[in-house]
Coordinates of C-alpha atoms in Angstrom, one line a residue:
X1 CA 0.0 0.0 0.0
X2 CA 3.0 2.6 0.9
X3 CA 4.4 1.6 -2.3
X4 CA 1.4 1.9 -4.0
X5 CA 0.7 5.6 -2.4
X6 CA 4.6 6.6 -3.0
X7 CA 3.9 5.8 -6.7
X8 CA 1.0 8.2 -6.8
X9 CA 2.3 10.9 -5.0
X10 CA 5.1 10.5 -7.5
X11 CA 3.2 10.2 -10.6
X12 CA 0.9 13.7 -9.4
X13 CA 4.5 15.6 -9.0
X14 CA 5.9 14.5 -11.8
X15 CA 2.9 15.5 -14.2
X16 CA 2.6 18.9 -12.4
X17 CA 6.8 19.4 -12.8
X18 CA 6.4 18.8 -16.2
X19 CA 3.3 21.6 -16.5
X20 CA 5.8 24.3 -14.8
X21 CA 8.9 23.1 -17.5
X22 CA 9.2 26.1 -20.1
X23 CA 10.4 24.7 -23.0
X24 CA 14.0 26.9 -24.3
X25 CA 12.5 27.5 -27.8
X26 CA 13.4 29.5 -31.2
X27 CA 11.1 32.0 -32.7
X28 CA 12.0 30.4 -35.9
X29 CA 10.3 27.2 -34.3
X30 CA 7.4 29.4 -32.6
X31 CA 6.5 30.2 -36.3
X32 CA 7.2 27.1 -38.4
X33 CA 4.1 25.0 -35.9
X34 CA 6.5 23.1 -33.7
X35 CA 4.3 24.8 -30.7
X36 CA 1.4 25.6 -29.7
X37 CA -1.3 27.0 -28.0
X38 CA -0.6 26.5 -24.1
X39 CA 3.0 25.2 -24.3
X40 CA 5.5 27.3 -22.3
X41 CA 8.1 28.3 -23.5
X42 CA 11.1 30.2 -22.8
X43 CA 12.5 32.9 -25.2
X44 CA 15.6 34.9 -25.5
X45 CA 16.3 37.8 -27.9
X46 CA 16.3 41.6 -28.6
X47 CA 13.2 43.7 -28.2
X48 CA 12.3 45.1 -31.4
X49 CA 9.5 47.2 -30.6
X50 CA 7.1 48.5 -27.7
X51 CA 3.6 49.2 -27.3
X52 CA 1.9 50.4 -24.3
X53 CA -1.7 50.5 -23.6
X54 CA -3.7 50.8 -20.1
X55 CA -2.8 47.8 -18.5
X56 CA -0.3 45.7 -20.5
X57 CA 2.5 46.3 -22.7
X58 CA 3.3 44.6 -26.5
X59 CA 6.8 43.9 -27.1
X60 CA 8.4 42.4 -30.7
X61 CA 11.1 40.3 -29.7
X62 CA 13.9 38.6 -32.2
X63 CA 16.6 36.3 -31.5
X64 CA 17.8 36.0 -34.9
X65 CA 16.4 33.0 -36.2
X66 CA 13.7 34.6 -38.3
X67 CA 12.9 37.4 -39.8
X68 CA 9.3 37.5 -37.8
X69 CA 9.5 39.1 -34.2
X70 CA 7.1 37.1 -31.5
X71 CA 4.6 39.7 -29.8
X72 CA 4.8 39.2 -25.9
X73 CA 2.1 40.4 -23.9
X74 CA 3.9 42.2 -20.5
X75 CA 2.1 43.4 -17.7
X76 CA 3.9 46.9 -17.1
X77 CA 4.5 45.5 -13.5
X78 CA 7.2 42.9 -15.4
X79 CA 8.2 45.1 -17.7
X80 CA 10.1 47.7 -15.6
X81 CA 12.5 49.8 -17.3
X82 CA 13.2 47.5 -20.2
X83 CA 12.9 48.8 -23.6
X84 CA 13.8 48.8 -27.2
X85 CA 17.3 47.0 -28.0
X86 CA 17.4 45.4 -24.9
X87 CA 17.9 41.9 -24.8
X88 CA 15.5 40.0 -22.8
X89 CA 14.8 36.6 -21.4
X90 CA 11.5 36.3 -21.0
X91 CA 9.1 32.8 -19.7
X92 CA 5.4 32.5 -20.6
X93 CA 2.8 30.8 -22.5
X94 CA 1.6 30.6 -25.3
X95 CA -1.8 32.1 -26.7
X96 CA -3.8 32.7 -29.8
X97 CA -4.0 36.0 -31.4
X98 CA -7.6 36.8 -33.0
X99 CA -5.5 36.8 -36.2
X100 CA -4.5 33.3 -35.5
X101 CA -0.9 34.2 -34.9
X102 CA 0.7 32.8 -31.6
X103 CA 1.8 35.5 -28.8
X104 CA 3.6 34.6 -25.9
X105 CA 1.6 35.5 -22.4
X106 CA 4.9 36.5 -20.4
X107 CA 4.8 34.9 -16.5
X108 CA 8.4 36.2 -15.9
X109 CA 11.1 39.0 -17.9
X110 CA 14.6 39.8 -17.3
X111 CA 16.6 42.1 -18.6
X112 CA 20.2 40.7 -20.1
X113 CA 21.5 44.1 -21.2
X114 CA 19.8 47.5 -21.6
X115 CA 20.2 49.8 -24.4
X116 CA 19.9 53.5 -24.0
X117 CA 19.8 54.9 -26.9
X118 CA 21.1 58.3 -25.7
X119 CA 24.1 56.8 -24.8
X120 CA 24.8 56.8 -28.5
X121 CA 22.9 53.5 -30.2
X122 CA 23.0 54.1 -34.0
X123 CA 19.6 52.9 -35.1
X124 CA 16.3 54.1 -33.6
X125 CA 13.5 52.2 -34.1
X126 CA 11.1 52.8 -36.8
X127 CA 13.6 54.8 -38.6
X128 CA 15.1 53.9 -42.3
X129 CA 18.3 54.3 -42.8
X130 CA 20.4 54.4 -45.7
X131 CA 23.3 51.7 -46.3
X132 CA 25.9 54.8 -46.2
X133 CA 25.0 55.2 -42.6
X134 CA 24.2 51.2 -41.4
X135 CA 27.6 50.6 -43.1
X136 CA 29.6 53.0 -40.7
X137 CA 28.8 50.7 -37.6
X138 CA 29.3 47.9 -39.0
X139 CA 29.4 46.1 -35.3
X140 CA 26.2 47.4 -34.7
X141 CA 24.6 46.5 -38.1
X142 CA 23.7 42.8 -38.1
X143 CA 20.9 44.3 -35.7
X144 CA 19.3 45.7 -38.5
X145 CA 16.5 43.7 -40.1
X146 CA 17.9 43.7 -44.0
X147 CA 21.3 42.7 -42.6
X148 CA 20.2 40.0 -40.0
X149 CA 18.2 38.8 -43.6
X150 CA 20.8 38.8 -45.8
X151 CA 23.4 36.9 -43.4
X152 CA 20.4 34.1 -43.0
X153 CA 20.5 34.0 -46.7
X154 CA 24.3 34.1 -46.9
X155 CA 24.5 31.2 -44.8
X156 CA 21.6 29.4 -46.6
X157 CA 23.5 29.4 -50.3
X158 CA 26.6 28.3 -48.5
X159 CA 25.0 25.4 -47.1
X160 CA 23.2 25.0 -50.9
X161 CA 26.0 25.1 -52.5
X162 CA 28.0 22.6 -50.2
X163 CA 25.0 20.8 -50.1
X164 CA 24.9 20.3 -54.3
X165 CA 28.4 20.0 -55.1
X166 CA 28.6 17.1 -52.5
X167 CA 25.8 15.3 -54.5
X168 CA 27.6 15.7 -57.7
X169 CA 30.9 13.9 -56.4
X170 CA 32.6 17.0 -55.7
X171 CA 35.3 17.0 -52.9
X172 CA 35.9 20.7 -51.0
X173 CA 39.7 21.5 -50.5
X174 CA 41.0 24.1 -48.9
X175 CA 43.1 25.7 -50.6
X176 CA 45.9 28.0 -49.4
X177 CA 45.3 31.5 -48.4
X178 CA 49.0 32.5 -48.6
X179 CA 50.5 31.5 -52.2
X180 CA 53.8 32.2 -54.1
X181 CA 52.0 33.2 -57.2
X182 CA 49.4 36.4 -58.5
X183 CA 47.3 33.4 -60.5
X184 CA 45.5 36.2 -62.5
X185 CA 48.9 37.8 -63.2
X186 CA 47.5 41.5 -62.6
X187 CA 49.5 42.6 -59.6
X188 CA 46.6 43.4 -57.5
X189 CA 47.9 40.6 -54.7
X190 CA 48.8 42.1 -50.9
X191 CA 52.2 41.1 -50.0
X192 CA 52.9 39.1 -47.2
X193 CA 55.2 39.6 -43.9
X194 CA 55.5 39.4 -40.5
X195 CA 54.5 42.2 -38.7
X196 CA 57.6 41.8 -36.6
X197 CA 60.7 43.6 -37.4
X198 CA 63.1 41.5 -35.1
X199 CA 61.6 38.0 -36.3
X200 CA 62.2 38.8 -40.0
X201 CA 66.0 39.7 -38.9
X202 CA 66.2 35.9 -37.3
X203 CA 65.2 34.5 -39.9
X204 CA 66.8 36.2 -42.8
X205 CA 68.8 34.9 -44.8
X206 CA 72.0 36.5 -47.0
X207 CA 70.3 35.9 -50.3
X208 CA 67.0 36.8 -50.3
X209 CA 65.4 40.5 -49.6
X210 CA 64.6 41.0 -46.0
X211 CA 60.9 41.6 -46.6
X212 CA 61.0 38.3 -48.5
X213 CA 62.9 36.4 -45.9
X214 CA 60.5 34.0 -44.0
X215 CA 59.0 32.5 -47.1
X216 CA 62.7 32.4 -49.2
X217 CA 60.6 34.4 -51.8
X218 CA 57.6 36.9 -51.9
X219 CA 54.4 36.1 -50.6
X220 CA 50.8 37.0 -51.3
X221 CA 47.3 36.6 -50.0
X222 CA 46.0 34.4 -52.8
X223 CA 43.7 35.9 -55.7
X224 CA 42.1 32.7 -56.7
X225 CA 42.7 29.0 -55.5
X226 CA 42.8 27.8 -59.2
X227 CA 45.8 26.6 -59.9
X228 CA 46.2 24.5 -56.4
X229 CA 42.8 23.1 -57.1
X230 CA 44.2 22.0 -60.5
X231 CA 47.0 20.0 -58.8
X232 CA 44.6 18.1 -56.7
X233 CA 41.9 18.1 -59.3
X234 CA 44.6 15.4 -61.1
X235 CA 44.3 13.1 -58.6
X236 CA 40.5 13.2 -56.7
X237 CA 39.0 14.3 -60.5
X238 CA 36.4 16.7 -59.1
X239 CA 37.1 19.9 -56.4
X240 CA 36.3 22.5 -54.9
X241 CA 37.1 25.4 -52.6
X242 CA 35.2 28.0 -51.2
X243 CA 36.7 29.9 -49.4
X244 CA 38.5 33.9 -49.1
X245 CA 40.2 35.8 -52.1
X246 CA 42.1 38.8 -52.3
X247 CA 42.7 42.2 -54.5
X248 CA 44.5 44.9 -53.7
X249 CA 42.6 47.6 -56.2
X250 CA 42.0 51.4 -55.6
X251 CA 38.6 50.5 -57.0
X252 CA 35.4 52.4 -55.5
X253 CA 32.9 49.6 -57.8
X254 CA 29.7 48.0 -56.4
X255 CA 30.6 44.9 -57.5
X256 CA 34.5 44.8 -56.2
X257 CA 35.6 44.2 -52.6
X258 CA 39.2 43.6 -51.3
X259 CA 38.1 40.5 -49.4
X260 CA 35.8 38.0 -51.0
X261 CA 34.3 34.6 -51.3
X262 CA 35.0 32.6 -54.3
X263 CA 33.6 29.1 -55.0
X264 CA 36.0 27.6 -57.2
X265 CA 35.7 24.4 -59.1
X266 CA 38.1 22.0 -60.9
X267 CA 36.6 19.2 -62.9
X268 CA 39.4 16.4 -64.7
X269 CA 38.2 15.2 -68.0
X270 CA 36.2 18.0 -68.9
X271 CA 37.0 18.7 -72.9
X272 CA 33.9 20.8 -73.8
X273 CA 32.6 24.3 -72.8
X274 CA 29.4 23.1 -73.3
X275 CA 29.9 20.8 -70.0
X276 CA 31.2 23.6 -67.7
X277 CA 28.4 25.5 -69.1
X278 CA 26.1 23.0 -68.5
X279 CA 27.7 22.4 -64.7
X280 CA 27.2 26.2 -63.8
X281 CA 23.3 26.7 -65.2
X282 CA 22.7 23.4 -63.3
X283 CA 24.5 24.6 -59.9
X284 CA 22.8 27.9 -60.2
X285 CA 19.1 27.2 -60.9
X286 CA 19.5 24.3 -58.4
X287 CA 21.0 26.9 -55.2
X288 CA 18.5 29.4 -56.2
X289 CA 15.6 27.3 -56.5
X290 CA 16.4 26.0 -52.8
X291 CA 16.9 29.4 -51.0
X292 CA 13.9 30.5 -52.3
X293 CA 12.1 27.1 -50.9
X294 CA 13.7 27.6 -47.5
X295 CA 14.6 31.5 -46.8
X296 CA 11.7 33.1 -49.5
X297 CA 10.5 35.5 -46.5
X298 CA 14.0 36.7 -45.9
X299 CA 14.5 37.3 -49.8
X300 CA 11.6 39.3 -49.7
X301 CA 12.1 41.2 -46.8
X302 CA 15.3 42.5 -48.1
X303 CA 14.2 43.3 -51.9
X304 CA 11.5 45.4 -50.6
X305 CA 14.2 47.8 -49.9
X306 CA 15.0 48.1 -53.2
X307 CA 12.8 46.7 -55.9
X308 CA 9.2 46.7 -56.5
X309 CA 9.3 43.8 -58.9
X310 CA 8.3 40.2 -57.9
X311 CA 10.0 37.0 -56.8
X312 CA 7.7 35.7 -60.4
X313 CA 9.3 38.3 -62.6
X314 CA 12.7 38.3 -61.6
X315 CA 13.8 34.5 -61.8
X316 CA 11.0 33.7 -64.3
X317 CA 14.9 32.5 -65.9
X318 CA 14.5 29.3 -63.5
X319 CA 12.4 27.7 -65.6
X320 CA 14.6 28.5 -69.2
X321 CA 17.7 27.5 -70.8
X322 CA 20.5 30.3 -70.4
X323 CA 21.1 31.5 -73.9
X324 CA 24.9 31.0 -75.2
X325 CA 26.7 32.6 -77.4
X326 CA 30.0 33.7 -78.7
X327 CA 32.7 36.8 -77.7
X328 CA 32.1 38.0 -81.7
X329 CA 28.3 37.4 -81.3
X330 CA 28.2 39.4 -78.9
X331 CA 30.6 41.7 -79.7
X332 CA 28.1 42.2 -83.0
X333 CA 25.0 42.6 -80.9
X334 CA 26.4 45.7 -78.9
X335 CA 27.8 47.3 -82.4
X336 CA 24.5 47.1 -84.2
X337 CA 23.0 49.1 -80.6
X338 CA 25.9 51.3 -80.1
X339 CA 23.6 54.3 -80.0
X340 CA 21.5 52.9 -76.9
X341 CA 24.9 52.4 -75.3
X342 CA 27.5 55.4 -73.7
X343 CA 31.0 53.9 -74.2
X344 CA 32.5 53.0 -77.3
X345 CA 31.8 49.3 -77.9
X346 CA 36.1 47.8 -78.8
X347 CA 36.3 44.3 -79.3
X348 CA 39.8 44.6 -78.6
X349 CA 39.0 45.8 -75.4
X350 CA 36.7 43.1 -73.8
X351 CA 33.0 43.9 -72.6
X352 CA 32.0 46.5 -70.1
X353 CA 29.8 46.4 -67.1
X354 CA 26.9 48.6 -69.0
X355 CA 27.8 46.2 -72.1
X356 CA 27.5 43.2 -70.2
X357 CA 24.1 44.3 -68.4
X358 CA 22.7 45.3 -71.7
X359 CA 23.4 41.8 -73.6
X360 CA 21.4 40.5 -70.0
X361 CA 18.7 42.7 -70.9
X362 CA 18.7 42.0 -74.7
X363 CA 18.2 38.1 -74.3
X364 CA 15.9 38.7 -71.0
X365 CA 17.9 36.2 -69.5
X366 CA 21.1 35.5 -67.9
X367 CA 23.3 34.6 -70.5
X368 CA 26.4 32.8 -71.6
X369 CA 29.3 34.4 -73.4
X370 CA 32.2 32.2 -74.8
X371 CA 35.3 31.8 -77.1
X372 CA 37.3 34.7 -76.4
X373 CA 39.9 36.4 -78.1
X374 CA 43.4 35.1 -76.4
X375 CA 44.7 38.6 -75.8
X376 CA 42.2 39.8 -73.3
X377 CA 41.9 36.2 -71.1
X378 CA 44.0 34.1 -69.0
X379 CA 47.8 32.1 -69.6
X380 CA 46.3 29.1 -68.4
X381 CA 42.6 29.1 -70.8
X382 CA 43.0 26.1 -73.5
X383 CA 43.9 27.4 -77.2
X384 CA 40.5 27.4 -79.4
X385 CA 41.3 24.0 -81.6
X386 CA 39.2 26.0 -84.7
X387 CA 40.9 29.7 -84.1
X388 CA 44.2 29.9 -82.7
X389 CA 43.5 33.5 -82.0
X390 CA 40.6 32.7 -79.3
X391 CA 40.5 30.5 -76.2
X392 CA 37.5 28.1 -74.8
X393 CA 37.0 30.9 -71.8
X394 CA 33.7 31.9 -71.0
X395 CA 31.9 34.6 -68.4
X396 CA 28.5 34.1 -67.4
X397 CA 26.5 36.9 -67.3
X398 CA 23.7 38.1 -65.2
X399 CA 21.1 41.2 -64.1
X400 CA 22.4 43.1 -61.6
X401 CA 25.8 42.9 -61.4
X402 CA 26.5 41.9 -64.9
X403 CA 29.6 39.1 -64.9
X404 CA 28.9 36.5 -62.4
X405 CA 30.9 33.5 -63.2
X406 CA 34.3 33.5 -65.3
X407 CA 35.5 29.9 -66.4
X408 CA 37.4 27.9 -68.9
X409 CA 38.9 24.4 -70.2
X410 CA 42.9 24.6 -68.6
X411 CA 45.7 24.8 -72.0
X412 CA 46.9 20.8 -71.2
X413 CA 49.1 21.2 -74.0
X414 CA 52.8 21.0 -72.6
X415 CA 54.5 22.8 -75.4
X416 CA 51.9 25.8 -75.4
X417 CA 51.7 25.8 -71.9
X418 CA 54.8 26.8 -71.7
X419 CA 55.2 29.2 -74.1
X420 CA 52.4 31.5 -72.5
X421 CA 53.7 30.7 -68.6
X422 CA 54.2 34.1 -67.3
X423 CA 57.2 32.6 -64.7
X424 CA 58.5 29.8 -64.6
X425 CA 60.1 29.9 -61.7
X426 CA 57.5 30.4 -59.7
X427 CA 55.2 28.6 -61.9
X428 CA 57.3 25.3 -62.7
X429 CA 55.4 22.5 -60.5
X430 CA 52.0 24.2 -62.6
X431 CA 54.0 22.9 -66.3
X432 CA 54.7 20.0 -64.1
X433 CA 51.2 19.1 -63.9
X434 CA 51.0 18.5 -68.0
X435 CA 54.2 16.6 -67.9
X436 CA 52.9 13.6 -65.4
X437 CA 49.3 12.1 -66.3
X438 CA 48.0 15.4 -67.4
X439 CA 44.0 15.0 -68.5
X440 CA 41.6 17.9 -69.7
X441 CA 40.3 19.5 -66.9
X442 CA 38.2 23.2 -66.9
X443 CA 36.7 24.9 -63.7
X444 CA 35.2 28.1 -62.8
X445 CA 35.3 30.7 -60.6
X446 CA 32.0 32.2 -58.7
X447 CA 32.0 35.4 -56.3
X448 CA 29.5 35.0 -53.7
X449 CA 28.7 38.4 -53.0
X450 CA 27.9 39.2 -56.4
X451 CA 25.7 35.9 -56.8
X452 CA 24.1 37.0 -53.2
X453 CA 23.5 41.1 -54.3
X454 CA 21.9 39.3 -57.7
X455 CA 19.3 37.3 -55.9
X456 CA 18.6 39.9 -53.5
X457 CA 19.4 43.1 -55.9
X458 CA 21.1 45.0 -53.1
X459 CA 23.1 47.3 -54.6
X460 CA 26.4 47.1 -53.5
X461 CA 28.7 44.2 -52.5
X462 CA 29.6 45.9 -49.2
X463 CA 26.2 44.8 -47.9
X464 CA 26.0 41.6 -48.9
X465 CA 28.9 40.8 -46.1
X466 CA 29.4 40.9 -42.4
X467 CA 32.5 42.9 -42.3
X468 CA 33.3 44.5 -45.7
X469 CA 37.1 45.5 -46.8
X470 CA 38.3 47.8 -49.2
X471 CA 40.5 50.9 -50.2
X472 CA 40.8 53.0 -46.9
X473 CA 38.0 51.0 -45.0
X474 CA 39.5 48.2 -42.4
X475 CA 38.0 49.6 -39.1
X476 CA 37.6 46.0 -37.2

């Protein structure tokens, strides 16, 4: 009989312990139907907004998960001096709004941090502000809606992208950040040193410059992860990296940053531009189709910003093929409309950024542009086998920001390989790599900042990261 009585009393505390148990749950969760009405549950976030009326008090809370605050319902007794900005953890339970929304009925609140805005807090609620001014705190900005948004979607297409490129027998490598070589060969690479003035005297050595000491040789931060991806790509077939890049420009552009993210991919036994350019519609339609399945609301919240058009209009390209054509084609297409355009169109020159935007809007689409002349590309881009004057490079071009994606099959030729190598000292092991086992191999490279300001048509790069770097702007 005790037994029997002990197990009761145990059972009845047990089931009232697990009443009182407030559940530590996401506002992202809150919102997708993993709650509901009469669970408790216990949030913590940043309080968005406040409303007072007689008796009670409305916050919107976020915590970052979502681009939806939570209404909480306060008594003003709870709510002491909290107020906008502060971050909060608050307890309650869950109701149902007439509007069928869930609102959390708060039991207990306490204040994590305050935030007086007279004490000098950038952003005041209900207040716009332009990305000049959000971009001047840029420790302070991820509290903004658009850039809380756009890092969700940043990390969203990352994932994507890993997500595809693993399904397609890709392998990620990381490829070095600090390199011997400027793979582009344009001399916008940022030399590398040690900071320390005694250390590069230990290690010097009576050949070699004393910046150049530690390394035997000069350094950079790498421009592009190509040409180590190419070594691997001749043993594991298919790589990538995705990782930082580097350029050291006095360039006030959009569409330029001096620290970036490129996804760079190496494919072995690749022999036609029509299979990069078949790899790169397929990777792109495939990432955007899946961020606007999962992070839609975010998109939206931050092209209302700046666009009136719709989610419909603007990738009604998802459901076409991408239009290819050649360097001259092009080239043909912007000479016969020269008078809608305000530079000169030179074919010796390559293709602007109002050129490139205007062949976008000519075929409605993004669009393919291939077999350039040799001049204006790359050492390492294969010789045309028709046209010795062009090479199988290609951009891919796009609304927005115009050039998205720049590719190419790799020269595997030995002999012309090595006539076009711009250093052979520094560049040897790369002629080594047509020498032992060499195979056909091509690969692109994709920024992701441009790719993200497409989707979401921000207007600048600089917004598009969480800390942005260029010419005169390091503050962090």
């Amino acid at each position: 009989m005790l037994k029997h009585l002990y197990g009761s009393l145990y059972s009845k505390s047990n089931t009232i312990a697990k009443r009182s148990v407030y559940h530590v749950a996401r506002i992202l969760d809150v919102e997708s139907g993993k709650y509901n009405e009469s669970d408790k549950v216990q949030i913590q976030g940043w309080v968005k907004a406040v409303r007072k009326t007689k008796e009670n008090v409305f916050l919107d809370v976020n915590d970052g998960t979502s681009p939806s605050n939570l209404q909480l319902v306060v008594s003003k007794l709870k709510l002491g001096e909290t107020a906008y900005g502060s971050s909060v953890d608050v307890k309650g339970t869950l109701k149902q709004t007439p509007k069928d929304q869930l609102e959390l009925n708060v039991d207990t609140l306490q204040e994590l941090g305050g935030c007086t805005l007279s004490d000098g807090y950038p952003f005041y609620p209900k207040k716009a502000y332009p990305p000049e001014y959000i971009r001047n705190h840029l420790h302070l900005r991820a509290r903004t809606a658009a850039i809380s948004s756009t890092l969700r979607v940043r990390h969203r297409a990352i994932h994507c992208i890993n997500q595809f490129l693993d399904q397609e027998g890709f392998i990620q490598v990381h490829a070095p950040v600090i390199t011997s070589n400027d793979c582009e060969g344009a001399g916008e690479a940022f030399k590398v040193k040690p900071a320390s003035e005694q250390l590069t005297r230990q290690v010097s050595k009576n050949n070699s410059p004393l910046e150049d000491s530690y390394f035997n040789g000069p350094a950079f931060l790498t421009v592009s992860g190509q040409l180590h991806l190419e070594a691997i790509c001749h043993a594991l077939s298919k790589v990538y990296s995705f990782g930082p890049t580097f350029r050291a420009e006095n360039c006030k552009s959009p569409i330029h940053l001096s620290e970036f993210y490129m996804l760079e991919l190496e494919e072995a036994f690749m022999d036609t531009t029509e299979a990069l350019m078949n790899r790169i519609e397929s990777l792109v339609k495939t990432v955007t189709r899946s961020l606007l399945n999962s992070v839609s609301p975010d998109i939206d919240l931050v092209r209302k910003l700046t666009t009136q058009s719709s989610l419909e209009k603007d990738f009604a390209w998802l459901e076409k093929p991408f239009p290819r054509i050649t360097y001259r084609e092009a080239i043909d297409i912007l000479k016969t409309n020269q008078g809608k355009l305000k530079g000169a169109v030179q074919a010796e020159s390559g293709i602007n950024k109002e050129q490139e935007l205007f062949l976008v809007d000519y075929h409605q689409s993004p669009v393919f542009v291939e077999r350039w002349p040799k001049e204006i590309k790359s050492f390492y881009m294969r010789e045309y086998p028709n046209d010795s004057s062009l090479v199988d490079g290609l951009d891919f071009l796009v609304p927005h920001v115009g050039e998205l994606v720049g590719g190419s099959l790799r020269e595997n030729d030995y002999n012309r390989l090595k006539e076009k190598l711009p250093d052979h000292d520094a560049l040897g092991w790369y002629l080594d790599l047509r020498k032992f086992g060499s195979v056909p191999t091509g690969g692109f490279g994709l920024g992701l900042e441009r790719y993200l300001s497409w989707i979401l048509h921000v207007h600048n790069v600089r917004d598009v990261i969480p800390f942005p770097r260029w010419a005169h702007n390091c503050p962090m």
